[in-house]
Short mmCIF file of C-alpha atoms in Angstrom, two decimals:
data_model
loop_
_atom_site.label_atom_id
_atom_site.label_comp_id
_atom_site.label_asym_id
_atom_site.label_seq_id
_atom_site.Cartn_x
_atom_site.Cartn_y
_atom_site.Cartn_z
CA MET W 1 -108.14 -98.66 -5.18
CA LYS W 2 -110.15 -96.93 -7.87
CA GLU W 3 -113.41 -98.39 -6.52
CA ASP W 4 -112.53 -97.23 -3.00
CA THR W 5 -111.89 -93.74 -4.31
CA LEU W 6 -115.23 -93.65 -6.17
CA MET W 7 -117.06 -94.92 -3.07
CA CYS W 8 -115.40 -92.19 -1.03
CA ILE W 9 -116.43 -89.55 -3.55
CA ASP W 10 -120.02 -90.88 -3.60
CA GLU W 11 -120.15 -90.90 0.17
CA LYS W 12 -118.92 -87.31 0.38
CA ARG W 13 -121.39 -86.26 -2.32
CA ASN W 14 -124.24 -87.91 -0.43
CA HIS W 15 -123.18 -86.17 2.78
CA LEU W 16 -123.08 -82.85 0.90
CA VAL W 17 -126.53 -83.43 -0.65
CA ASN W 18 -128.00 -84.36 2.73
CA PHE W 19 -126.40 -81.28 4.31
CA LEU W 20 -127.82 -78.98 1.64
CA ARG W 21 -131.27 -80.55 2.01
CA SER W 22 -131.14 -80.07 5.77
CA ALA W 23 -129.95 -76.48 5.38
CA ALA W 24 -132.73 -75.76 2.87
CA THR W 25 -135.30 -77.28 5.23
CA LEU W 26 -134.05 -75.19 8.14
CA LEU W 27 -134.02 -72.04 6.00
CA PHE W 28 -137.55 -72.69 4.74
CA GLY W 29 -138.74 -73.31 8.30
CA PHE W 30 -137.12 -70.05 9.43
CA LEU W 31 -138.83 -68.10 6.63
CA ILE W 32 -142.20 -69.60 7.55
CA PHE W 33 -141.62 -68.70 11.19
CA MET W 34 -140.64 -65.12 10.31
CA PHE W 35 -143.03 -64.33 7.47
CA GLY W 36 -145.79 -66.93 7.38
CA ALA W 37 -146.39 -69.69 4.87
CA ALA W 38 -147.56 -67.30 2.12
CA PRO W 39 -145.56 -64.34 0.79
CA MET W 40 -146.47 -61.12 2.55
CA ALA W 41 -147.95 -58.33 0.48
CA LYS W 42 -146.02 -55.11 0.73
CA SER W 43 -147.96 -52.75 2.99
CA GLU W 44 -148.20 -49.07 2.16
CA SER W 45 -145.96 -47.10 4.46
CA TYR W 46 -145.17 -43.41 4.14
CA ASP W 47 -142.94 -41.12 6.14
CA VAL W 48 -144.76 -38.17 7.73
CA SER W 49 -142.59 -35.77 5.73
CA GLU W 50 -143.63 -37.54 2.49
CA ILE W 51 -147.26 -37.14 3.43
CA GLU W 52 -146.79 -33.48 4.36
CA ASN W 53 -145.12 -32.75 1.00
CA HIS W 54 -148.03 -34.44 -0.79
CA LEU W 55 -150.52 -32.38 1.20
CA ARG W 56 -148.66 -29.17 0.40
CA GLU W 57 -148.98 -30.00 -3.29
CA ILE W 58 -152.68 -30.81 -3.29
CA TYR W 59 -153.49 -27.75 -1.15
CA LYS W 60 -151.25 -25.40 -3.15
CA TYR W 61 -154.22 -23.36 -4.40
CA HIS W 62 -156.49 -23.92 -1.42
CA GLY W 63 -155.97 -20.71 0.54
CA ASP W 64 -154.54 -19.82 3.92
CA ALA W 65 -156.69 -22.13 6.07
CA LEU W 66 -158.00 -25.69 5.97
CA PHE W 67 -161.65 -25.69 4.91
CA ARG W 68 -163.99 -28.67 5.26
CA TRP W 69 -167.70 -29.37 4.96
CA GLN W 70 -169.43 -28.79 8.29
CA ARG W 71 -173.01 -28.97 7.07
CA PRO W 72 -175.03 -31.76 5.42
CA ILE W 73 -174.30 -32.31 1.74
CA TYR W 74 -177.21 -32.57 -0.70
CA TYR W 75 -175.96 -33.66 -4.10
CA ILE W 76 -177.42 -33.31 -7.57
CA VAL W 77 -176.08 -35.27 -10.55
CA ALA W 78 -177.21 -34.11 -14.00
CA GLY W 79 -176.47 -35.36 -17.50
CA LEU W 80 -175.77 -39.06 -16.89
CA GLU W 81 -177.27 -41.27 -19.57
CA SER W 82 -177.86 -44.57 -17.80
CA GLU W 83 -179.47 -45.56 -14.52
CA ALA W 84 -176.52 -47.89 -13.85
CA THR W 85 -174.07 -44.97 -14.05
CA LYS W 86 -176.27 -42.88 -11.77
CA GLN W 87 -176.36 -45.80 -9.30
CA LEU W 88 -172.56 -45.98 -9.40
CA VAL W 89 -172.30 -42.31 -8.38
CA ASP W 90 -174.94 -42.80 -5.65
CA ASP W 91 -172.94 -45.74 -4.29
CA GLN W 92 -169.77 -43.68 -4.25
CA PHE W 93 -171.44 -40.85 -2.33
CA ALA W 94 -172.68 -43.44 0.20
CA TYR W 95 -169.18 -44.92 0.47
CA LEU W 96 -167.61 -41.51 1.11
CA SER W 97 -170.30 -40.61 3.61
CA GLU W 98 -169.45 -43.72 5.62
CA LEU W 99 -165.72 -43.05 5.28
CA THR W 100 -165.81 -39.42 6.41
CA GLY W 101 -168.82 -39.44 8.74
CA LEU W 102 -170.40 -36.64 6.69
CA ASP W 103 -174.16 -36.49 6.25
CA ILE W 104 -174.42 -36.94 2.45
CA GLN W 105 -177.70 -37.56 0.66
CA GLU W 106 -179.34 -36.85 -2.67
CA ALA W 107 -180.98 -33.44 -2.87
CA ASP W 108 -184.76 -33.22 -2.83
CA PRO W 109 -185.98 -31.30 -5.92
CA ALA W 110 -188.96 -30.02 -3.93
CA GLU W 111 -186.65 -28.58 -1.28
CA ALA W 112 -184.25 -26.91 -3.74
CA ASN W 113 -181.48 -27.65 -1.22
CA GLY W 114 -178.72 -28.88 -3.54
CA ASN W 115 -175.23 -27.72 -2.56
CA PHE W 116 -173.01 -30.28 -4.34
CA LEU W 117 -173.59 -30.32 -8.11
CA LEU W 118 -172.03 -32.61 -10.74
CA VAL W 119 -173.02 -31.67 -14.31
CA PHE W 120 -171.96 -33.87 -17.23
CA ALA W 121 -172.39 -32.41 -20.71
CA SER W 122 -171.08 -33.12 -24.20
CA PRO W 123 -170.47 -30.65 -25.63
CA MET W 124 -170.32 -28.47 -22.54
CA ALA W 125 -171.64 -25.50 -24.52
CA GLN W 126 -175.06 -27.19 -24.63
CA ILE W 127 -175.78 -25.91 -21.11
CA ALA W 128 -175.46 -22.30 -22.28
CA GLU W 129 -179.23 -21.86 -22.51
CA VAL W 130 -179.94 -23.29 -19.03
CA LYS W 131 -180.36 -20.18 -16.90
CA SER W 132 -180.02 -21.96 -13.56
CA LEU W 133 -176.60 -23.26 -14.62
CA ARG W 134 -175.58 -19.86 -15.99
CA ALA W 135 -175.98 -18.54 -12.44
CA ILE W 136 -173.47 -21.16 -11.27
CA PHE W 137 -170.92 -21.41 -14.07
CA GLY W 138 -171.18 -17.91 -15.54
CA GLU W 139 -168.78 -15.12 -14.62
CA ALA W 140 -169.70 -11.63 -13.43
CA GLY W 141 -170.18 -9.12 -16.28
CA GLU W 142 -169.93 -11.83 -18.94
CA SER W 143 -172.11 -11.40 -22.05
CA ASP W 144 -174.12 -14.28 -23.55
CA ALA W 145 -171.63 -14.56 -26.41
CA GLU W 146 -168.63 -14.54 -24.05
CA TYR W 147 -170.26 -17.20 -21.86
CA ARG W 148 -170.88 -19.51 -24.82
CA GLU W 149 -167.39 -18.91 -26.19
CA ARG W 150 -165.84 -19.83 -22.84
CA LEU W 151 -167.85 -23.04 -22.69
CA GLU W 152 -166.74 -23.89 -26.22
CA ASP W 153 -163.12 -23.31 -25.17
CA LEU W 154 -163.63 -25.74 -22.27
CA ASP W 155 -164.70 -28.37 -24.81
CA LYS W 156 -161.81 -27.58 -27.12
CA TYR W 157 -159.09 -27.89 -24.49
CA GLY W 158 -160.63 -30.61 -22.32
CA ARG W 159 -160.91 -28.46 -19.21
CA GLN W 160 -163.51 -28.37 -16.45
CA SER W 161 -165.40 -25.52 -14.86
CA ARG W 162 -165.49 -25.62 -11.06
CA THR W 163 -167.27 -23.35 -8.62
CA ILE W 164 -166.55 -23.41 -4.89
CA LYS W 165 -168.14 -21.18 -2.27
CA ARG W 166 -167.31 -21.15 1.41
CA THR W 167 -168.04 -19.38 4.64
CA SER W 168 -165.32 -18.09 6.95
CA GLU W 169 -164.45 -21.66 8.00
CA SER W 170 -166.44 -24.15 5.94
CA ILE W 171 -167.09 -25.27 2.36
CA ALA W 172 -170.67 -24.25 1.58
CA PHE W 173 -171.18 -25.08 -2.11
CA PHE W 174 -169.40 -27.04 -4.84
CA ALA W 175 -170.25 -27.49 -8.52
CA VAL W 176 -168.32 -28.95 -11.45
CA LEU W 177 -169.07 -29.05 -15.17
CA THR W 178 -167.22 -31.67 -17.21
CA ASP W 179 -167.40 -33.72 -20.41
CA PRO W 180 -166.98 -37.45 -19.63
CA THR W 181 -166.94 -38.74 -23.22
CA SER W 182 -163.12 -39.00 -23.34
CA TRP W 183 -162.92 -41.15 -20.20
CA LYS W 184 -161.77 -44.72 -20.62
CA GLU W 185 -164.50 -47.14 -19.63
CA GLU W 186 -162.41 -48.87 -16.96
CA LEU W 187 -161.60 -45.50 -15.34
CA VAL W 188 -165.12 -44.04 -15.18
CA GLY W 189 -165.56 -44.97 -11.51
CA ALA W 190 -162.18 -43.44 -10.61
CA HIS W 191 -163.03 -40.20 -12.42
CA PHE W 192 -166.30 -39.91 -10.49
CA LEU W 193 -164.48 -40.55 -7.21
CA ARG W 194 -161.90 -37.91 -8.05
CA LEU W 195 -164.59 -35.29 -8.69
CA ILE W 196 -166.33 -36.08 -5.42
CA VAL W 197 -163.10 -36.08 -3.40
CA GLN W 198 -162.10 -32.73 -4.90
CA GLY W 199 -165.50 -31.38 -3.87
CA LEU W 200 -164.99 -32.63 -0.31
CA THR W 201 -161.46 -31.27 -0.02
CA GLN W 202 -160.84 -28.42 -2.53
CA THR W 203 -157.63 -30.17 -3.59
CA SER W 204 -155.61 -30.32 -6.80
CA ALA W 205 -153.61 -33.12 -8.43
CA SER W 206 -150.36 -34.51 -7.03
CA ASP W 207 -148.13 -37.45 -7.98
CA ARG W 208 -145.96 -37.27 -4.87
CA ILE W 209 -147.72 -40.29 -3.34
CA ARG W 210 -149.04 -43.17 -5.46
CA PRO W 211 -151.52 -44.66 -5.86
CA SER W 212 -153.94 -41.83 -5.15
CA VAL W 213 -157.13 -40.67 -6.80
CA LEU W 214 -155.45 -37.24 -6.89
CA ASN W 215 -152.63 -38.45 -9.15
CA ALA W 216 -152.48 -37.22 -12.75
CA VAL W 217 -155.51 -38.34 -14.75
CA ASN W 218 -153.60 -40.85 -16.86
CA THR W 219 -152.46 -42.69 -13.71
CA LEU W 220 -155.90 -43.05 -12.10
CA GLN W 221 -156.50 -46.54 -10.78
CA PRO W 222 -159.38 -48.43 -12.47
CA SER W 223 -161.34 -48.80 -9.27
CA THR W 224 -164.56 -47.71 -7.61
CA ARG W 225 -162.87 -47.49 -4.21
CA LEU W 226 -160.07 -45.27 -3.02
CA PRO W 227 -156.50 -46.43 -2.41
CA SER W 228 -155.74 -46.94 1.28
CA PHE W 229 -153.73 -43.70 1.45
CA ASP W 230 -156.72 -41.64 0.28
CA GLU W 231 -159.02 -43.38 2.76
CA ALA W 232 -156.61 -42.60 5.60
CA TYR W 233 -156.27 -38.98 4.47
CA LEU W 234 -160.05 -38.43 4.32
CA LYS W 235 -160.57 -40.07 7.70
CA ALA W 236 -157.88 -37.81 9.15
CA LEU W 237 -159.27 -34.70 7.43
CA TYR W 238 -162.74 -35.27 8.83
CA GLY W 239 -161.58 -36.70 12.14
CA GLU W 240 -161.30 -34.92 15.46
CA ARG W 241 -157.62 -34.02 15.06
CA ALA W 242 -158.12 -31.69 12.07
CA LYS W 243 -158.89 -28.16 13.29
CA SER W 244 -160.08 -25.19 11.27
CA ASP W 245 -158.63 -22.52 13.57
CA ARG W 246 -154.96 -23.19 12.71
CA THR W 247 -152.68 -21.69 10.10
CA MET W 248 -152.32 -23.74 6.94
CA GLU W 249 -148.76 -24.64 7.94
CA GLU W 250 -149.91 -26.01 11.31
CA SER W 251 -152.95 -27.72 9.82
CA LEU W 252 -151.00 -29.60 7.13
CA ARG W 253 -148.38 -30.77 9.63
CA GLU W 254 -151.10 -32.04 11.96
CA LEU W 255 -153.05 -33.59 9.09
CA ALA W 256 -149.93 -35.41 7.86
CA LEU W 257 -149.38 -36.92 11.30
CA ALA W 258 -153.05 -37.91 11.63
CA THR W 259 -152.97 -39.53 8.17
CA ALA W 260 -149.87 -41.53 9.10
CA LEU W 261 -151.61 -42.74 12.28
CA GLU W 262 -154.67 -43.78 10.25
CA LEU W 263 -152.46 -45.75 7.85
CA ASN W 264 -150.79 -47.57 10.75
CA ASN W 265 -154.17 -48.43 12.24
#
């Protein structure tokens, strides 16, 4: 009797094991059918309202209309120590030219046609004697002593000096002075990208959408390419949908929608 009972228990256990194996096989097959054999990477997806709130933040100090570059960009990079670093910046300008469709090339010294200037200095006050830079980074009515003191303050507090000029509907000139010595080595490429993107867009930092090259400095991604959100935003900004004859409110709403469409594509 005892042996019959044990055999019955074993038989039931075997049936249960076989059932569980079959169920697991069916479940695994269903998952493969639904999601593929490999786990799917989470795709970046943002609601249009999220994107619009992010755009409102980065354009907070931009003005009352959406300004873009409408003319060729001729860039000058000064103060980089190594040829490899200079090549990195050149590659990033080429990458952003392809991404936006803008005509971007290095300025010809003989033509004196530079309109996008990146100046790296440490300390920043060392440029005080360069008259051509004083014309760019100096302020009206500022004495020599006041100019030098302001540059020394920039060094002391880790700030940048930016100059942006524009016509009635277009960005016409951009220049930035910064000290790169505090940058972490793995973030150098991201810092360069951030400076260039700010020059193309006149934007400020925002952490509303991550990852983005416009996030706070300490959250910059260690990369020489932009996150997919930033690529979509720049494509939308310089695409056919973005108009310069709208109010800022209308422009940001339209730009948010165009960015969402770019992300889905």
